[in-house]
XYZ file of C-alpha atoms in Angstrom:
490
model
C -2.931 -26.593 -9.278
C -2.557 -23.932 -11.964
C -0.919 -20.657 -11.000
C -2.225 -17.316 -12.243
C -0.373 -14.082 -11.484
C -1.864 -10.603 -11.256
C 0.618 -8.189 -12.820
C 0.444 -4.425 -13.125
C 1.946 -1.065 -12.372
C 1.501 0.571 -8.951
C -1.933 2.143 -8.406
C -3.559 0.006 -11.104
C -6.113 -1.466 -8.680
C -4.461 -4.869 -8.838
C -4.748 -5.614 -5.111
C -8.421 -4.591 -5.079
C -9.113 -7.038 -7.910
C -7.189 -9.728 -6.046
C -9.481 -9.233 -3.046
C -12.594 -9.462 -5.204
C -11.459 -12.714 -6.796
C -10.098 -14.519 -3.744
C -11.987 -13.002 -0.839
C -8.648 -12.444 0.923
C -8.260 -8.926 2.218
C -4.733 -7.586 2.246
C -3.500 -4.044 2.702
C -4.877 -1.871 -0.100
C -3.346 1.571 -0.502
C -2.614 4.370 -2.990
C 1.101 4.618 -2.703
C 3.873 2.545 -4.426
C 5.325 -0.412 -2.545
C 2.106 -1.326 -0.776
C 2.438 -4.991 -1.888
C 5.954 -5.769 -0.762
C 5.898 -9.537 -1.157
C 3.745 -11.823 -3.214
C 0.297 -12.679 -1.879
C -1.569 -15.798 -2.878
C -5.113 -17.062 -2.577
C -7.446 -19.662 -3.983
C -9.857 -18.918 -6.794
C -12.006 -21.849 -7.916
C -9.246 -24.407 -7.481
C -6.514 -22.199 -8.911
C -3.714 -20.367 -7.118
C -3.916 -16.635 -7.683
C -0.821 -14.549 -6.904
C -0.779 -10.788 -6.374
C 2.690 -9.691 -7.458
C 4.327 -6.469 -6.262
C 3.659 -3.466 -8.490
C 6.285 -3.119 -11.197
C 6.953 -0.303 -13.669
C 9.096 -2.209 -16.169
C 10.824 -5.529 -16.733
C 14.070 -3.603 -16.374
C 13.768 -4.034 -12.629
C 15.288 -1.269 -10.515
C 13.921 -1.925 -7.025
C 13.838 -5.022 -4.864
C 10.069 -5.401 -5.252
C 10.367 -5.151 -9.049
C 13.059 -7.834 -9.054
C 10.679 -10.147 -7.165
C 7.954 -9.656 -9.775
C 10.359 -9.945 -12.702
C 11.854 -13.206 -11.451
C 8.398 -14.726 -10.992
C 7.411 -13.639 -14.506
C 10.567 -15.199 -15.955
C 9.649 -18.395 -14.138
C 6.206 -18.158 -15.759
C 7.929 -18.058 -19.159
C 9.449 -21.463 -18.448
C 6.228 -23.001 -17.108
C 3.938 -21.184 -19.588
C 1.720 -20.122 -16.684
C -0.880 -17.409 -17.438
C -1.081 -13.856 -16.111
C -3.815 -11.268 -15.654
C -2.401 -7.857 -16.526
C -4.267 -5.069 -14.718
C -4.013 -1.678 -16.432
C -5.098 1.658 -15.016
C -7.663 2.828 -17.567
C -7.066 6.485 -16.734
C -3.368 6.078 -17.616
C -3.887 3.467 -20.298
C -1.088 4.523 -22.659
C 1.564 4.327 -19.962
C 0.241 0.979 -18.695
C 0.073 -0.564 -22.163
C 3.702 0.372 -22.790
C 4.565 -1.929 -19.907
C 2.084 -4.510 -21.209
C 4.046 -4.561 -24.485
C 7.044 -5.844 -22.517
C 4.906 -8.590 -20.966
C 3.588 -9.439 -24.430
C 7.146 -9.930 -25.671
C 7.675 -12.562 -22.986
C 4.974 -14.557 -24.822
C 3.096 -15.513 -21.655
C -0.625 -16.424 -21.942
C -2.506 -13.362 -20.716
C -5.787 -11.556 -20.171
C -5.695 -7.761 -20.218
C -7.922 -6.055 -17.636
C -8.598 -2.342 -18.092
C -9.517 -1.075 -14.644
C -11.460 1.943 -13.338
C -14.328 1.647 -15.779
C -16.263 4.295 -13.865
C -13.498 6.877 -14.300
C -13.414 6.231 -18.043
C -17.167 6.739 -18.290
C -17.016 9.977 -16.300
C -14.380 11.335 -18.650
C -16.142 10.189 -21.834
C -13.327 7.843 -22.824
C -14.617 4.993 -24.996
C -12.492 1.931 -25.765
C -13.123 -0.449 -28.649
C -12.589 -3.703 -26.769
C -13.019 -5.922 -29.824
C -10.584 -3.866 -31.879
C -8.056 -3.763 -29.067
C -8.442 -7.487 -28.501
C -7.886 -8.162 -32.193
C -4.711 -6.056 -32.303
C -3.254 -7.396 -29.061
C -4.189 -11.020 -29.652
C -5.516 -11.686 -26.145
C -8.829 -11.144 -24.298
C -9.502 -7.602 -23.054
C -11.905 -6.997 -20.150
C -13.185 -3.656 -18.884
C -14.114 -3.535 -15.195
C -14.155 -1.531 -11.990
C -12.290 -3.316 -9.200
C -13.753 -0.993 -6.566
C -17.382 -1.940 -7.242
C -16.990 -5.294 -8.994
C -18.688 -4.063 -12.181
C -17.445 -6.293 -15.016
C -16.043 -8.948 -12.688
C -18.422 -11.573 -14.088
C -16.877 -11.193 -17.554
C -13.368 -11.678 -16.173
C -14.494 -14.680 -14.113
C -15.979 -16.246 -17.231
C -12.722 -15.744 -19.139
C -10.735 -17.355 -16.323
C -13.089 -20.320 -15.945
C -13.124 -20.955 -19.697
C -9.316 -20.637 -19.809
C -9.329 -17.950 -22.479
C -5.759 -16.895 -21.764
C -3.934 -16.255 -25.042
C -0.343 -15.390 -25.927
C -0.391 -11.703 -27.012
C 1.056 -10.496 -30.279
C 4.706 -9.548 -29.830
C 5.827 -5.937 -30.161
C 9.614 -6.272 -30.510
C 10.408 -9.893 -29.811
C 9.832 -10.976 -33.420
C 13.280 -9.697 -34.373
C 14.784 -12.429 -32.158
C 12.457 -15.222 -33.225
C 14.380 -15.962 -36.396
C 14.299 -19.731 -35.962
C 12.476 -22.125 -33.689
C 15.558 -22.694 -31.559
C 14.574 -22.012 -27.944
C 18.058 -20.689 -27.222
C 17.624 -18.022 -29.880
C 14.098 -17.254 -28.693
C 15.450 -16.492 -25.246
C 17.601 -13.736 -26.714
C 14.812 -11.278 -25.903
C 15.046 -12.079 -22.223
C 18.839 -11.989 -22.250
C 19.193 -8.782 -24.260
C 16.257 -6.762 -22.903
C 15.146 -8.076 -19.537
C 18.380 -9.251 -17.920
C 20.891 -6.913 -19.560
C 21.701 -4.599 -16.671
C 24.414 -2.902 -18.736
C 21.924 -1.728 -21.369
C 22.934 1.830 -22.232
C 20.598 4.791 -21.926
C 20.367 5.384 -25.674
C 19.120 1.857 -26.384
C 16.699 1.986 -23.457
C 15.321 5.329 -24.669
C 15.007 4.046 -28.228
C 13.143 0.969 -27.030
C 10.734 3.039 -24.933
C 10.075 5.489 -27.782
C 9.356 2.600 -30.147
C 6.856 1.042 -27.752
C 5.286 4.428 -27.012
C 4.698 5.091 -30.715
C 3.210 1.627 -31.200
C 0.812 2.032 -28.265
C -0.228 5.541 -29.298
C -1.107 4.296 -32.768
C -2.967 1.366 -31.215
C -5.057 3.597 -28.951
C -5.690 6.122 -31.703
C -7.378 3.386 -33.742
C -9.215 1.725 -30.852
C -10.318 4.471 -28.466
C -12.304 7.674 -28.592
C -12.216 10.443 -26.064
C -13.947 13.728 -25.573
C -11.842 16.781 -26.388
C -11.960 17.737 -22.700
C -11.084 14.270 -21.407
C -7.699 15.444 -20.094
C -9.344 18.030 -17.859
C -9.623 15.455 -15.082
C -5.922 16.047 -14.373
C -6.404 19.769 -13.838
C -7.853 19.290 -10.373
C -4.965 17.057 -9.274
C -2.393 19.434 -10.753
C -3.899 22.469 -9.048
C -4.050 20.630 -5.746
C -0.487 19.374 -6.130
C 0.817 22.916 -6.608
C -0.211 23.549 -3.011
C 0.218 20.132 -1.382
C 3.657 19.528 -2.942
C 4.947 23.023 -2.249
C 8.265 22.810 -0.329
C 6.970 25.190 2.371
C 3.179 25.138 2.301
C 3.148 21.393 1.643
C 5.062 20.689 4.861
C 2.859 23.066 6.853
C -0.285 21.416 5.477
C 1.068 17.967 6.326
C 1.829 18.985 9.922
C -1.620 20.590 10.201
C -3.312 17.455 8.891
C -1.428 15.266 11.352
C -2.320 17.658 14.185
C -6.017 17.314 13.321
C -5.609 13.530 13.200
C -4.049 13.345 16.646
C -6.509 15.840 18.139
C -9.376 13.747 16.763
C -7.934 10.643 18.412
C -8.770 12.227 21.764
C -11.808 14.340 20.926
C -13.909 11.765 19.058
C -12.880 8.805 21.224
C -13.821 10.449 24.535
C -17.474 9.317 24.592
C -16.984 5.601 23.711
C -14.027 5.418 26.109
C -16.187 6.779 28.931
C -18.869 4.194 28.117
C -16.332 1.369 28.175
C -14.883 2.626 31.450
C -18.335 2.706 33.074
C -19.191 -0.724 31.664
C -16.126 -2.431 33.135
C -16.602 -0.576 36.420
C -20.125 -2.047 36.528
C -18.802 -5.548 35.715
C -16.179 -5.276 38.458
C -18.730 -4.065 41.014
C -21.219 -6.778 40.030
C -18.555 -9.486 40.294
C -17.398 -8.167 43.660
C -20.907 -8.202 45.119
C -22.022 -11.560 43.713
C -18.913 -13.696 44.285
C -17.840 -14.924 47.742
C -14.813 -13.329 49.325
C -11.865 -15.346 48.011
C -8.696 -15.149 45.933
C -10.793 -16.006 42.854
C -12.976 -12.903 43.349
C -9.878 -10.760 43.714
C -8.474 -12.293 40.525
C -11.655 -11.435 38.631
C -12.168 -7.917 40.015
C -8.541 -6.800 40.348
C -6.790 -8.855 37.668
C -8.841 -10.180 34.760
C -11.462 -7.425 34.367
C -8.952 -4.552 34.681
C -6.676 -6.384 32.248
C -9.407 -6.772 29.640
C -10.676 -3.270 30.262
C -7.168 -1.874 29.889
C -7.129 -3.231 26.341
C -10.710 -2.565 25.263
C -10.822 1.024 26.505
C -8.194 2.103 23.969
C -9.836 0.438 20.970
C -11.738 3.650 20.027
C -8.525 5.682 19.901
C -6.626 3.039 17.945
C -9.519 2.561 15.505
C -9.962 6.306 14.913
C -6.235 6.782 14.300
C -6.136 4.000 11.714
C -9.386 5.190 10.147
C -8.071 8.713 9.578
C -4.689 7.519 8.309
C -6.514 5.091 6.010
C -8.581 7.924 4.538
C -5.416 9.907 3.810
C -3.875 6.819 2.260
C -6.787 5.975 -0.006
C -7.249 9.535 -1.253
C -3.688 9.467 -2.572
C -2.356 12.089 -0.170
C 0.163 9.853 1.603
C 1.905 9.265 -1.717
C 2.521 12.997 -1.953
C 4.234 12.926 1.418
C 7.034 10.844 -0.117
C 7.807 13.622 -2.569
C 7.579 16.292 0.105
C 9.880 14.331 2.404
C 12.501 13.259 -0.154
C 14.633 16.413 0.016
C 14.389 16.573 3.809
C 15.138 12.873 4.347
C 18.182 13.040 2.071
C 19.906 15.006 4.861
C 19.737 11.856 6.981
C 20.871 9.387 4.320
C 17.293 8.419 3.455
C 15.108 8.931 0.406
C 11.399 9.382 -0.184
C 11.144 5.589 -0.346
C 11.728 5.555 3.402
C 8.398 7.260 4.068
C 6.492 3.980 3.660
C 8.496 2.105 6.340
C 8.543 5.183 8.588
C 4.765 5.622 8.350
C 4.318 1.878 8.893
C 6.326 2.223 12.099
C 3.441 4.218 13.551
C 1.428 1.010 13.359
C 4.091 -1.543 14.278
C 7.860 -1.831 13.897
C 7.670 -5.402 12.583
C 5.834 -4.684 9.284
C 7.913 -1.497 9.003
C 11.145 -3.474 9.087
C 9.710 -6.005 6.634
C 8.720 -3.219 4.235
C 12.305 -1.920 4.039
C 12.920 -4.514 1.331
C 11.426 -2.046 -1.172
C 14.479 0.196 -0.694
C 17.272 -0.100 -3.250
C 20.248 1.147 -1.273
C 21.386 -1.550 1.213
C 22.876 1.132 3.501
C 19.591 3.007 3.617
C 17.749 -0.243 4.272
C 20.208 -1.132 7.055
C 19.808 2.317 8.654
C 16.006 2.041 8.625
C 16.013 -1.424 10.173
C 17.985 -0.085 13.126
C 16.144 3.223 13.525
C 12.465 2.553 12.693
C 11.685 0.860 16.065
C 12.274 4.278 17.666
C 9.114 5.593 16.008
C 5.985 5.726 18.163
C 4.069 2.524 17.357
C 0.444 1.749 18.178
C 1.441 -0.398 21.167
C 2.849 2.715 22.859
C -0.248 4.795 22.191
C -2.226 3.444 25.192
C 0.712 4.254 27.482
C 0.942 7.773 26.079
C -2.786 8.358 26.335
C -2.871 7.228 29.965
C -0.001 9.526 30.919
C -1.373 12.455 28.920
C -4.861 12.012 30.371
C -3.401 12.070 33.883
C -1.151 15.074 33.229
C -3.730 17.088 31.294
C -7.301 16.066 32.183
C -9.576 17.479 29.511
C -12.934 18.600 30.880
C -13.768 21.408 28.453
C -14.562 19.188 25.447
C -12.673 21.402 23.010
C -11.362 19.917 19.766
C -7.930 21.540 20.114
C -6.375 21.073 23.526
C -3.108 20.289 25.276
C -3.670 16.533 25.011
C -3.508 16.423 21.220
C -0.559 18.829 21.112
C 1.398 16.710 23.575
C 0.620 13.517 21.666
C 1.822 15.167 18.444
C 4.985 16.288 20.259
C 5.664 12.721 21.420
C 5.246 11.440 17.874
C 7.597 14.143 16.563
C 10.187 13.226 19.213
C 10.075 9.659 17.933
C 10.580 10.898 14.377
C 13.560 13.054 15.382
C 15.208 10.194 17.292
C 14.653 7.861 14.344
C 16.195 10.268 11.835
C 19.251 10.998 13.992
C 19.956 7.296 14.517
C 19.379 6.617 10.800
C 21.929 9.282 9.872
C 24.477 7.868 12.320
C 24.037 4.295 11.089
C 24.101 5.393 7.435
C 27.389 7.256 7.900
C 28.948 4.270 9.654
C 27.804 1.916 6.883
C 30.215 3.256 4.261
C 30.373 5.824 1.509
C 27.478 8.207 1.294
C 25.154 8.078 -1.662
C 21.543 8.410 -2.686
C 19.346 5.490 -3.659
C 17.217 5.695 -6.778
C 13.807 7.102 -5.950
C 10.908 7.324 -8.350
C 7.211 7.331 -7.578
C 4.072 7.793 -9.638
C 1.521 10.219 -8.277
C -1.979 8.720 -8.414
C -4.922 10.962 -9.111
C -6.923 12.038 -6.101
C -9.829 9.715 -5.393
C -12.780 9.436 -3.083
C -11.835 6.646 -0.641
C -13.269 3.175 -1.055
C -14.965 3.085 2.320
C -15.247 -0.687 2.439
C -11.480 -1.035 2.132
C -10.831 1.849 4.534
C -12.990 0.344 7.271
C -11.682 -3.168 6.688
C -8.126 -1.896 6.921
C -9.055 -0.152 10.172
C -10.566 -3.400 11.477
C -7.484 -5.479 10.612
C -5.076 -3.058 12.287
C -7.242 -2.619 15.369
C -7.609 -6.383 15.645
C -3.831 -6.715 15.389
C -3.447 -4.318 18.324
C -5.991 -6.206 20.437
C -4.402 -9.580 19.705
C -0.719 -8.644 19.880
C -0.471 -5.721 22.306
C -3.587 -6.824 24.195
C -2.003 -10.122 25.200
C 0.942 -8.327 26.771
C -1.250 -5.785 28.581
C -3.494 -8.559 29.923
C -0.564 -10.702 31.117
C 1.078 -7.714 32.802
C -2.216 -6.938 34.576
C -2.374 -10.478 35.956
C 1.278 -10.323 37.046
C 0.668 -7.022 38.820
C -2.274 -8.603 40.651
C -0.045 -11.478 41.781
C 2.461 -9.004 43.164
């Protein structure tokens, strides 16, 4: 079975395209590190792999090393790749593509976000670009599927071609494979490459790509204005004071909504299971089996189902923030603050994941460079308030502060926010303690690209909500149900 890898920078829409091609739905987000380990699926008898987002072949993070090693393996096997480029940031993405081209791997270049290019009057000469690069170039929109048929045709007809090299030609003096591998040894695997040489290499590639785009693309004189909105918004949302206040306000609204919006469906579910229990009690003969149904099984199932609205709403709102690009900004806001606890902005992804479940949070720590920081997060992240604890909190809060006034802002939401903040504080204090005990203090490398603000892809938002809610029902629900049966036995 032939392997095909999807390669691209973070926020290029690579995972969305992977879902369109394979039908597999994985986590799709708008912050770096969302694809921590490789994902694979079947596409018309071929294995398609979604590699972690990577900024350069000079791998700096653990996730980039994973992608780089797979790509180097593809060099040996001559397996093809689909390079997904963000059309809005085409110059920057093609600079990275030039590195892939120098590996001389058969490739198809996909320029994503066709709709954004059209809105901003950016026109790309696909034939000219294809001629200069030496490989097929496809323009599509991974969010709507527009242009997917052209890519599918290229894959089915095996139109992968080895791109024209940008810098590798200086090493290809003879046909000796050992000499040809000098590019990989000197550029890709040379960790001691000095800053001057790295800067010179980047500047060379940048000049080549700029000349390439100048000859093969046209854009309206106001095409850069699309960044003005993001920049103006970032001045407020990334402000060291106002940005933090806005973040806390947003999270307060999220937690208040968990109670306010979910009240009606929770009441319906409560009445429904009360009816089922009453009907079972009146129709079944008096026996241990009736008691099991009315006092064990039905309350156990109801104890899981009744909290589905709250869990679903929480994941829905967090998903909206994620897909708009706002959660990425939180990493920048939090970097300076987290550095006081031995953590960096990279830690925001595992910490936020801990609100869903500690297991994927611990798994996602592999994106962190510093082993001490990774070690500290593994020990501390389970202290965050995960979704499995939310039903317990909501029961206790509902008992302590019954809400009969129907107001949006009430003591319930404030108390829930306070409980979440207590989990954050405990996590940070333990992380600092573990980090100090782990050895010399230091800061891990932290870099993150800010995506432009987008209207959420509602299909992905709701599917993500469904997957996470289903995970709660299956994983936490089993425990709640078993405990209910055990309590009945007692």
